[in-house]
CSV table of C-alpha atoms in Angstrom, one decimal:
chain,number,residue,atom,x,y,z
A,12,MET,CA,-21.7,-31.3,80.4
A,13,LYS,CA,-21.1,-34.0,78.2
A,14,LEU,CA,-23.5,-35.1,75.1
A,15,PRO,CA,-25.2,-37.8,76.3
A,16,LEU,CA,-24.9,-41.5,74.3
A,17,ARG,CA,-28.2,-42.6,72.8
A,18,ALA,CA,-27.6,-46.5,74.1
A,19,LYS,CA,-25.1,-48.7,75.9
A,20,PRO,CA,-22.4,-49.2,73.2
A,21,ALA,CA,-22.1,-52.9,74.9
A,22,ALA,CA,-25.4,-53.7,74.2
A,23,ASP,CA,-25.6,-52.0,70.8
A,24,ALA,CA,-23.0,-53.3,69.8
A,25,ALA,CA,-23.7,-57.3,69.9
A,26,ALA,CA,-27.1,-56.4,68.9
A,27,SER,CA,-26.4,-54.1,65.5
A,28,PRO,CA,-26.6,-56.4,62.1
A,29,ILE,CA,-23.1,-55.9,61.0
A,30,ALA,CA,-21.2,-57.8,58.5
A,31,PRO,CA,-17.3,-58.1,58.2
A,32,PRO,CA,-16.1,-55.5,55.0
A,33,PRO,CA,-16.2,-57.5,51.4
A,34,PRO,CA,-12.5,-58.0,49.9
A,35,ARG,CA,-11.6,-54.3,47.8
A,36,ARG,CA,-10.5,-55.4,44.5
A,37,ARG,CA,-11.1,-52.7,43.0
A,38,ARG,CA,-11.1,-48.8,43.2
A,39,LYS,CA,-14.1,-47.2,44.4
A,40,GLU,CA,-16.9,-46.4,42.0
A,41,TRP,CA,-17.3,-42.6,43.3
A,42,MET,CA,-12.9,-42.6,43.2
A,43,ASN,CA,-13.0,-43.3,39.7
A,44,ARG,CA,-16.1,-41.3,38.3
A,45,PRO,CA,-14.5,-37.9,36.4
A,46,GLU,CA,-15.7,-34.8,36.6
A,47,ARG,CA,-18.3,-34.1,33.4
A,48,SER,CA,-17.9,-30.2,33.9
A,49,THR,CA,-15.8,-27.6,32.4
A,50,THR,CA,-13.8,-25.3,34.1
A,51,THR,CA,-15.2,-22.9,31.3
A,52,ALA,CA,-18.9,-24.1,31.9
A,53,ILE,CA,-18.7,-23.5,35.5
A,54,LYS,CA,-17.0,-20.3,35.3
A,55,PHE,CA,-19.9,-18.7,32.9
A,56,ILE,CA,-22.9,-20.2,35.4
A,57,VAL,CA,-21.0,-18.0,38.3
A,58,TRP,CA,-20.8,-15.3,36.0
A,59,VAL,CA,-24.6,-15.4,35.3
A,60,ALA,CA,-25.3,-16.0,39.0
A,61,LEU,CA,-23.3,-13.3,40.2
A,62,ARG,CA,-24.4,-10.7,37.6
A,63,LEU,CA,-27.9,-11.7,36.3
A,64,GLY,CA,-28.7,-12.8,39.5
A,65,ARG,CA,-30.0,-16.4,40.6
A,66,ARG,CA,-33.0,-16.3,38.7
A,67,ALA,CA,-31.6,-16.1,35.6
A,68,ALA,CA,-29.3,-18.7,36.7
A,69,ARG,CA,-31.6,-21.0,37.5
A,70,LEU,CA,-33.2,-20.9,34.4
A,71,LEU,CA,-30.0,-22.3,32.9
A,72,LEU,CA,-30.2,-25.4,35.3
A,73,TYR,CA,-33.4,-27.1,32.6
A,74,PRO,CA,-31.6,-27.6,29.8
A,75,ILE,CA,-28.7,-28.6,32.0
A,76,CYS,CA,-30.5,-31.6,33.6
A,77,LEU,CA,-32.3,-32.6,30.6
A,78,TYR,CA,-28.8,-32.7,28.9
A,79,PHE,CA,-27.9,-35.2,32.3
A,80,VAL,CA,-30.9,-36.9,32.3
A,81,LEU,CA,-30.3,-37.7,29.0
A,82,PHE,CA,-27.3,-38.7,28.2
A,83,SER,CA,-25.4,-39.7,31.8
A,84,ARG,CA,-26.2,-43.4,31.3
A,85,LYS,CA,-24.5,-44.6,34.6
A,86,PRO,CA,-25.5,-41.7,37.0
A,87,ARG,CA,-28.9,-41.5,35.7
A,88,VAL,CA,-28.9,-45.4,36.9
A,89,ALA,CA,-27.9,-45.0,39.6
A,90,SER,CA,-30.3,-42.2,40.2
A,91,ALA,CA,-33.5,-45.1,39.9
A,92,LEU,CA,-31.9,-47.7,41.8
A,93,PHE,CA,-31.5,-45.1,44.7
A,94,LEU,CA,-35.1,-43.7,44.4
A,95,SER,CA,-36.8,-46.9,44.1
A,96,LYS,CA,-35.9,-47.4,47.3
A,97,ALA,CA,-36.5,-44.0,48.7
A,98,LEU,CA,-39.4,-44.2,47.3
A,99,GLY,CA,-40.7,-47.4,47.5
A,100,ARG,CA,-41.7,-47.4,43.4
A,101,ALA,CA,-40.5,-47.1,40.2
A,102,PRO,CA,-39.3,-43.7,39.6
A,103,GLY,CA,-40.7,-41.9,36.6
A,104,PHE,CA,-39.0,-39.0,34.2
A,105,GLY,CA,-39.8,-36.4,36.4
A,106,ASP,CA,-38.2,-38.2,39.6
A,107,LEU,CA,-35.1,-38.2,37.5
A,108,PHE,CA,-35.1,-34.8,35.9
A,109,ARG,CA,-36.2,-33.6,39.9
A,110,HIS,CA,-33.4,-35.5,41.1
A,111,TYR,CA,-30.9,-34.1,39.4
A,112,HIS,CA,-32.4,-30.4,39.1
A,113,VAL,CA,-32.6,-30.2,43.1
A,114,PHE,CA,-28.7,-30.7,43.3
A,115,ALA,CA,-28.1,-28.5,40.4
A,116,ALA,CA,-29.8,-25.9,42.4
A,117,CYS,CA,-27.9,-26.6,45.5
A,118,LEU,CA,-24.7,-26.8,43.5
A,119,LEU,CA,-25.8,-22.9,42.3
A,120,ASP,CA,-26.7,-21.7,45.7
A,121,ARG,CA,-23.5,-23.0,46.6
A,122,VAL,CA,-22.1,-19.5,44.6
A,123,PHE,CA,-24.6,-17.3,46.6
A,124,PHE,CA,-23.6,-18.7,50.0
A,125,LEU,CA,-19.8,-18.4,49.0
A,126,ASN,CA,-20.2,-14.8,48.1
A,127,ASP,CA,-21.7,-13.7,51.6
A,128,GLN,CA,-25.6,-13.5,50.6
A,129,SER,CA,-26.9,-16.4,52.5
A,130,ASP,CA,-29.6,-13.2,53.8
A,131,ASP,CA,-31.1,-13.9,50.9
A,132,PHE,CA,-32.2,-17.9,51.7
A,133,ASP,CA,-34.8,-18.9,54.3
A,134,ILE,CA,-33.2,-20.7,56.3
A,135,ARG,CA,-34.0,-22.7,59.6
A,136,VAL,CA,-32.0,-23.9,61.9
A,137,HIS,CA,-33.0,-27.0,64.1
A,138,GLY,CA,-30.8,-28.3,67.5
A,139,GLU,CA,-28.8,-24.9,66.9
A,140,ASP,CA,-28.3,-25.8,71.1
A,141,ILE,CA,-26.0,-28.5,70.3
A,142,VAL,CA,-23.7,-26.3,68.5
A,143,ILE,CA,-23.9,-23.4,71.3
A,144,ASP,CA,-23.1,-25.9,74.2
A,145,LEU,CA,-20.2,-27.0,72.2
A,146,MET,CA,-18.7,-23.8,71.3
A,147,GLU,CA,-19.3,-22.6,75.1
A,148,ARG,CA,-17.2,-26.2,76.1
A,149,GLY,CA,-14.3,-25.0,72.7
A,150,GLU,CA,-13.6,-28.7,72.9
A,151,GLY,CA,-14.1,-29.2,69.1
A,152,CYS,CA,-16.0,-31.8,67.7
A,153,LEU,CA,-16.5,-34.1,64.5
A,154,LEU,CA,-19.1,-32.6,62.4
A,155,LEU,CA,-20.2,-35.9,60.3
A,156,GLY,CA,-22.5,-34.7,57.1
A,157,ALA,CA,-23.1,-36.3,53.7
A,158,HIS,CA,-23.2,-35.8,50.6
A,159,MET,CA,-26.9,-34.7,50.6
A,160,GLY,CA,-28.4,-31.5,50.6
A,161,SER,CA,-26.3,-28.5,50.9
A,162,PHE,CA,-22.9,-28.3,53.4
A,163,GLU,CA,-22.2,-25.3,52.4
A,164,ALA,CA,-25.3,-23.9,54.2
A,165,ILE,CA,-23.8,-23.9,57.5
A,166,ARG,CA,-22.3,-20.5,56.5
A,167,MET,CA,-25.6,-18.8,57.5
A,168,LEU,CA,-25.0,-20.1,61.3
A,169,GLY,CA,-21.8,-18.4,60.9
A,170,HIS,CA,-23.4,-15.4,60.6
A,171,ARG,CA,-25.4,-16.2,63.9
A,172,GLN,CA,-22.6,-17.3,65.9
A,173,ARG,CA,-19.7,-15.5,65.3
A,174,ASP,CA,-17.2,-17.7,67.3
A,175,LEU,CA,-18.0,-20.8,65.0
A,176,ARG,CA,-15.2,-21.8,63.1
A,177,VAL,CA,-15.2,-24.8,60.7
A,178,SER,CA,-12.8,-26.5,59.1
A,179,LEU,CA,-13.0,-29.7,55.8
A,180,VAL,CA,-11.4,-32.3,55.5
A,181,MET,CA,-12.2,-33.8,51.9
A,182,TYR,CA,-10.9,-35.8,49.4
A,183,GLU,CA,-10.1,-33.2,46.9
A,184,GLU,CA,-9.9,-34.7,43.5
A,185,ASN,CA,-13.0,-35.6,42.5
A,186,ALA,CA,-14.3,-32.2,42.6
A,187,ARG,CA,-11.0,-30.2,41.6
A,188,LYS,CA,-12.4,-28.2,38.8
A,189,ILE,CA,-15.8,-26.5,40.6
A,190,ASN,CA,-14.1,-25.9,44.0
A,191,SER,CA,-11.3,-24.2,41.9
A,192,VAL,CA,-13.7,-21.7,40.6
A,193,LEU,CA,-16.3,-22.0,44.1
A,194,ASN,CA,-13.8,-21.2,46.2
A,195,ALA,CA,-12.2,-18.2,43.9
A,196,ILE,CA,-15.6,-16.0,44.6
A,197,ASN,CA,-15.0,-14.6,47.8
A,198,PRO,CA,-11.6,-16.1,49.2
A,199,LEU,CA,-12.1,-14.6,53.2
A,200,LEU,CA,-15.5,-17.1,53.2
A,201,SER,CA,-13.8,-19.8,52.0
A,202,MET,CA,-14.0,-22.9,54.8
A,203,GLU,CA,-10.0,-24.0,55.5
A,204,VAL,CA,-10.2,-27.9,53.7
A,205,ILE,CA,-7.8,-30.4,55.1
A,206,GLY,CA,-6.9,-32.9,52.1
A,207,LEU,CA,-7.3,-36.6,52.4
A,208,GLY,CA,-4.5,-38.7,52.5
A,209,ARG,CA,-1.8,-36.7,52.8
A,210,PRO,CA,0.6,-37.4,55.5
A,211,ASP,CA,0.3,-34.4,57.5
A,212,SER,CA,-3.9,-34.6,57.5
A,213,MET,CA,-4.3,-36.3,60.8
A,214,LEU,CA,-1.9,-34.0,62.4
A,215,ARG,CA,-4.2,-30.4,61.0
A,216,VAL,CA,-7.2,-32.0,62.5
A,217,ARG,CA,-5.9,-32.7,66.1
A,218,GLU,CA,-4.8,-29.0,65.6
A,219,ARG,CA,-8.0,-27.5,64.8
A,220,LEU,CA,-10.1,-29.7,67.2
A,221,ASP,CA,-7.5,-28.3,70.1
A,222,GLN,CA,-8.6,-24.8,68.7
A,223,GLY,CA,-12.1,-25.5,69.6
A,224,HIS,CA,-13.3,-25.9,65.9
A,225,PHE,CA,-15.8,-27.7,64.2
A,226,VAL,CA,-14.3,-30.4,61.9
A,227,GLY,CA,-16.6,-31.5,59.1
A,228,MET,CA,-16.4,-34.3,57.0
A,229,LEU,CA,-19.2,-36.5,54.0
A,230,ALA,CA,-19.3,-39.5,56.1
A,231,ASP,CA,-21.1,-41.2,53.8
A,232,ARG,CA,-18.1,-42.6,51.5
A,233,THR,CA,-15.5,-44.8,51.5
A,234,LEU,CA,-12.0,-44.3,50.7
A,235,ASP,CA,-9.6,-47.9,48.8
A,236,GLY,CA,-8.2,-49.3,52.4
A,237,GLU,CA,-9.9,-47.9,54.7
A,238,GLU,CA,-11.9,-49.9,57.4
A,239,GLU,CA,-15.6,-50.0,56.4
A,240,VAL,CA,-18.5,-52.1,57.8
A,241,ARG,CA,-21.9,-53.3,56.3
A,242,LEU,CA,-24.9,-51.5,58.0
A,243,PRO,CA,-28.5,-51.9,56.5
A,244,PHE,CA,-30.0,-48.7,54.1
A,245,LEU,CA,-32.4,-48.7,52.9
A,246,GLY,CA,-33.4,-52.5,52.7
A,247,GLN,CA,-30.1,-53.6,51.3
A,248,PRO,CA,-26.5,-53.2,52.6
A,249,ALA,CA,-23.9,-51.1,52.1
A,250,GLY,CA,-20.5,-49.8,53.1
A,251,PHE,CA,-20.4,-47.3,55.9
A,252,ALA,CA,-16.5,-45.9,56.6
A,253,LEU,CA,-15.3,-46.3,60.2
A,254,GLY,CA,-12.9,-44.0,60.2
A,255,PRO,CA,-14.4,-41.0,61.5
A,256,PHE,CA,-15.6,-42.5,64.2
A,257,GLN,CA,-12.0,-44.5,64.9
A,258,LEU,CA,-10.5,-40.5,65.0
A,259,ALA,CA,-13.7,-39.5,67.4
A,260,ALA,CA,-12.4,-41.7,69.8
A,261,MET,CA,-8.5,-41.9,69.3
A,262,LEU,CA,-8.9,-37.6,69.9
A,263,LYS,CA,-11.7,-38.3,73.1
A,264,ARG,CA,-14.3,-35.7,70.8
A,265,PRO,CA,-18.2,-35.8,70.3
A,266,VAL,CA,-19.4,-36.4,67.0
A,267,VAL,CA,-22.2,-34.1,65.5
A,268,LEU,CA,-24.7,-35.6,62.2
A,269,MET,CA,-25.3,-32.1,60.2
A,270,VAL,CA,-27.9,-32.6,57.1
A,271,GLY,CA,-29.0,-28.7,55.0
A,272,ILE,CA,-31.7,-30.2,54.1
A,273,TYR,CA,-33.2,-27.6,50.7
A,274,HIS,CA,-36.9,-27.7,50.4
A,275,GLY,CA,-37.2,-25.6,46.8
A,276,GLY,CA,-37.1,-21.8,46.4
A,277,ARG,CA,-34.5,-20.1,49.1
A,278,ARG,CA,-35.7,-22.8,51.4
A,279,TYR,CA,-33.2,-24.9,53.3
A,280,ASP,CA,-33.4,-26.8,56.9
A,281,VAL,CA,-30.1,-27.4,58.7
A,282,HIS,CA,-30.6,-29.8,61.4
A,283,PHE,CA,-27.9,-30.5,63.9
A,284,GLU,CA,-28.2,-34.2,65.7
A,285,ARG,CA,-25.9,-35.7,68.6
A,286,ILE,CA,-24.2,-39.0,67.5
A,287,ALA,CA,-21.7,-39.7,70.2
A,288,ASP,CA,-19.2,-38.5,72.9
A,289,PHE,CA,-15.9,-40.4,72.9
A,290,SER,CA,-14.7,-37.8,75.6
A,291,ASP,CA,-14.6,-40.4,78.7
A,292,VAL,CA,-14.9,-43.8,76.8
A,293,PRO,CA,-12.6,-45.8,78.2
A,294,VAL,CA,-10.7,-47.8,75.7
A,295,GLN,CA,-12.0,-51.3,76.1
A,296,ASP,CA,-15.3,-49.6,75.4
A,297,ARG,CA,-14.5,-47.8,72.1
A,298,PRO,CA,-14.7,-50.3,69.7
A,299,GLY,CA,-18.4,-51.3,70.4
A,300,LEU,CA,-19.6,-47.3,70.7
A,301,VAL,CA,-17.3,-47.0,66.9
A,302,ARG,CA,-19.5,-50.0,65.8
A,303,TRP,CA,-22.3,-48.5,67.5
A,304,ALA,CA,-21.9,-44.4,66.4
A,305,ALA,CA,-21.9,-45.8,62.6
A,306,GLY,CA,-24.7,-48.0,63.1
A,307,ARG,CA,-26.1,-44.7,64.4
A,308,PHE,CA,-25.1,-42.4,61.6
A,309,ALA,CA,-26.7,-44.7,58.9
A,310,ASP,CA,-29.8,-44.7,60.8
A,311,ARG,CA,-29.9,-41.3,60.8
A,312,LEU,CA,-29.0,-41.1,57.3
A,313,GLU,CA,-31.6,-43.2,56.3
A,314,HIS,CA,-34.3,-41.3,57.7
A,315,TYR,CA,-33.4,-38.4,55.9
A,316,ALA,CA,-32.8,-40.0,52.6
A,317,ARG,CA,-36.8,-41.5,52.9
A,318,SER,CA,-37.6,-38.3,54.0
A,319,HIS,CA,-35.9,-36.0,51.4
A,320,PRO,CA,-35.0,-38.6,48.9
A,321,TYR,CA,-34.3,-35.3,46.1
A,322,ASN,CA,-31.5,-34.5,48.1
A,323,TRP,CA,-29.0,-37.6,47.6
A,324,PHE,CA,-26.2,-36.5,45.9
A,325,ASN,CA,-24.1,-40.3,45.3
A,326,PHE,CA,-24.8,-40.9,41.6
A,327,TYR,CA,-23.4,-44.1,41.6
A,328,ASP,CA,-24.3,-47.9,42.8
A,329,PHE,CA,-23.8,-46.9,46.4
A,330,TRP,CA,-24.5,-51.0,47.9
A,331,LYS,CA,-22.1,-52.1,45.3
């Protein structure tokens, strides 16, 4: 049985308030933002986490977050801009600190997920039936996430659904230091990463989908030269990539949203939602459904951004 579409593509595409993308004159801000952490510092925190435990490692997050709130001006300004839109009020210092702390806590917990210690967490899954249905079909799907909460929480689902196979498509340059350290924690548990911008990237995506993999992408950022649309997001138009949805249309695959929300302590809620299914969409209808699906993704991302604002980890001007 095919995943149901939420609306007719032609009608939704016509009604969707989509404006043409603005001209690109410079490199995307998030791609220009270098890693501030050093490999030595990352290794030290990982050592503390694995040797002394999560409680000891979380104590280190307080001075680290205080430092970044005080001295990382551009990310702090971006955090304040986002929180003002998501909260509907001017954020205070406590809001900014909490925003940084949730980000740091999720980053720290990656260490334990990668070390196969997900049993120590309270992880609740919503929409697991969607995953089971797709696994039974064996056709693979595009699993779209965002820089929000923890995508690593999906590893816990792999313990319950042993046949679940996930490959990640990502832009590797901006997180090379931390990924090199974290992926060395337990190489046997590392997900296959398909780097964006390589000649064989899309070929490898097709191969993994044909093998029944869930191919995960963080779809809330756009690359230089990538086609995008301007969609309403927290009261102001923002750019969203069409590439993931065009890929799903070309490969005739379903698209599922996955968000792992951190609630503090050891609690995560993992949500799966159907976005669209391109399996049987006629060629002439694909452009309309692509744009509708991008709008649907932006709408659901806005829902989670408003309901869990401190889980938002795009520390740059998202609307620029």
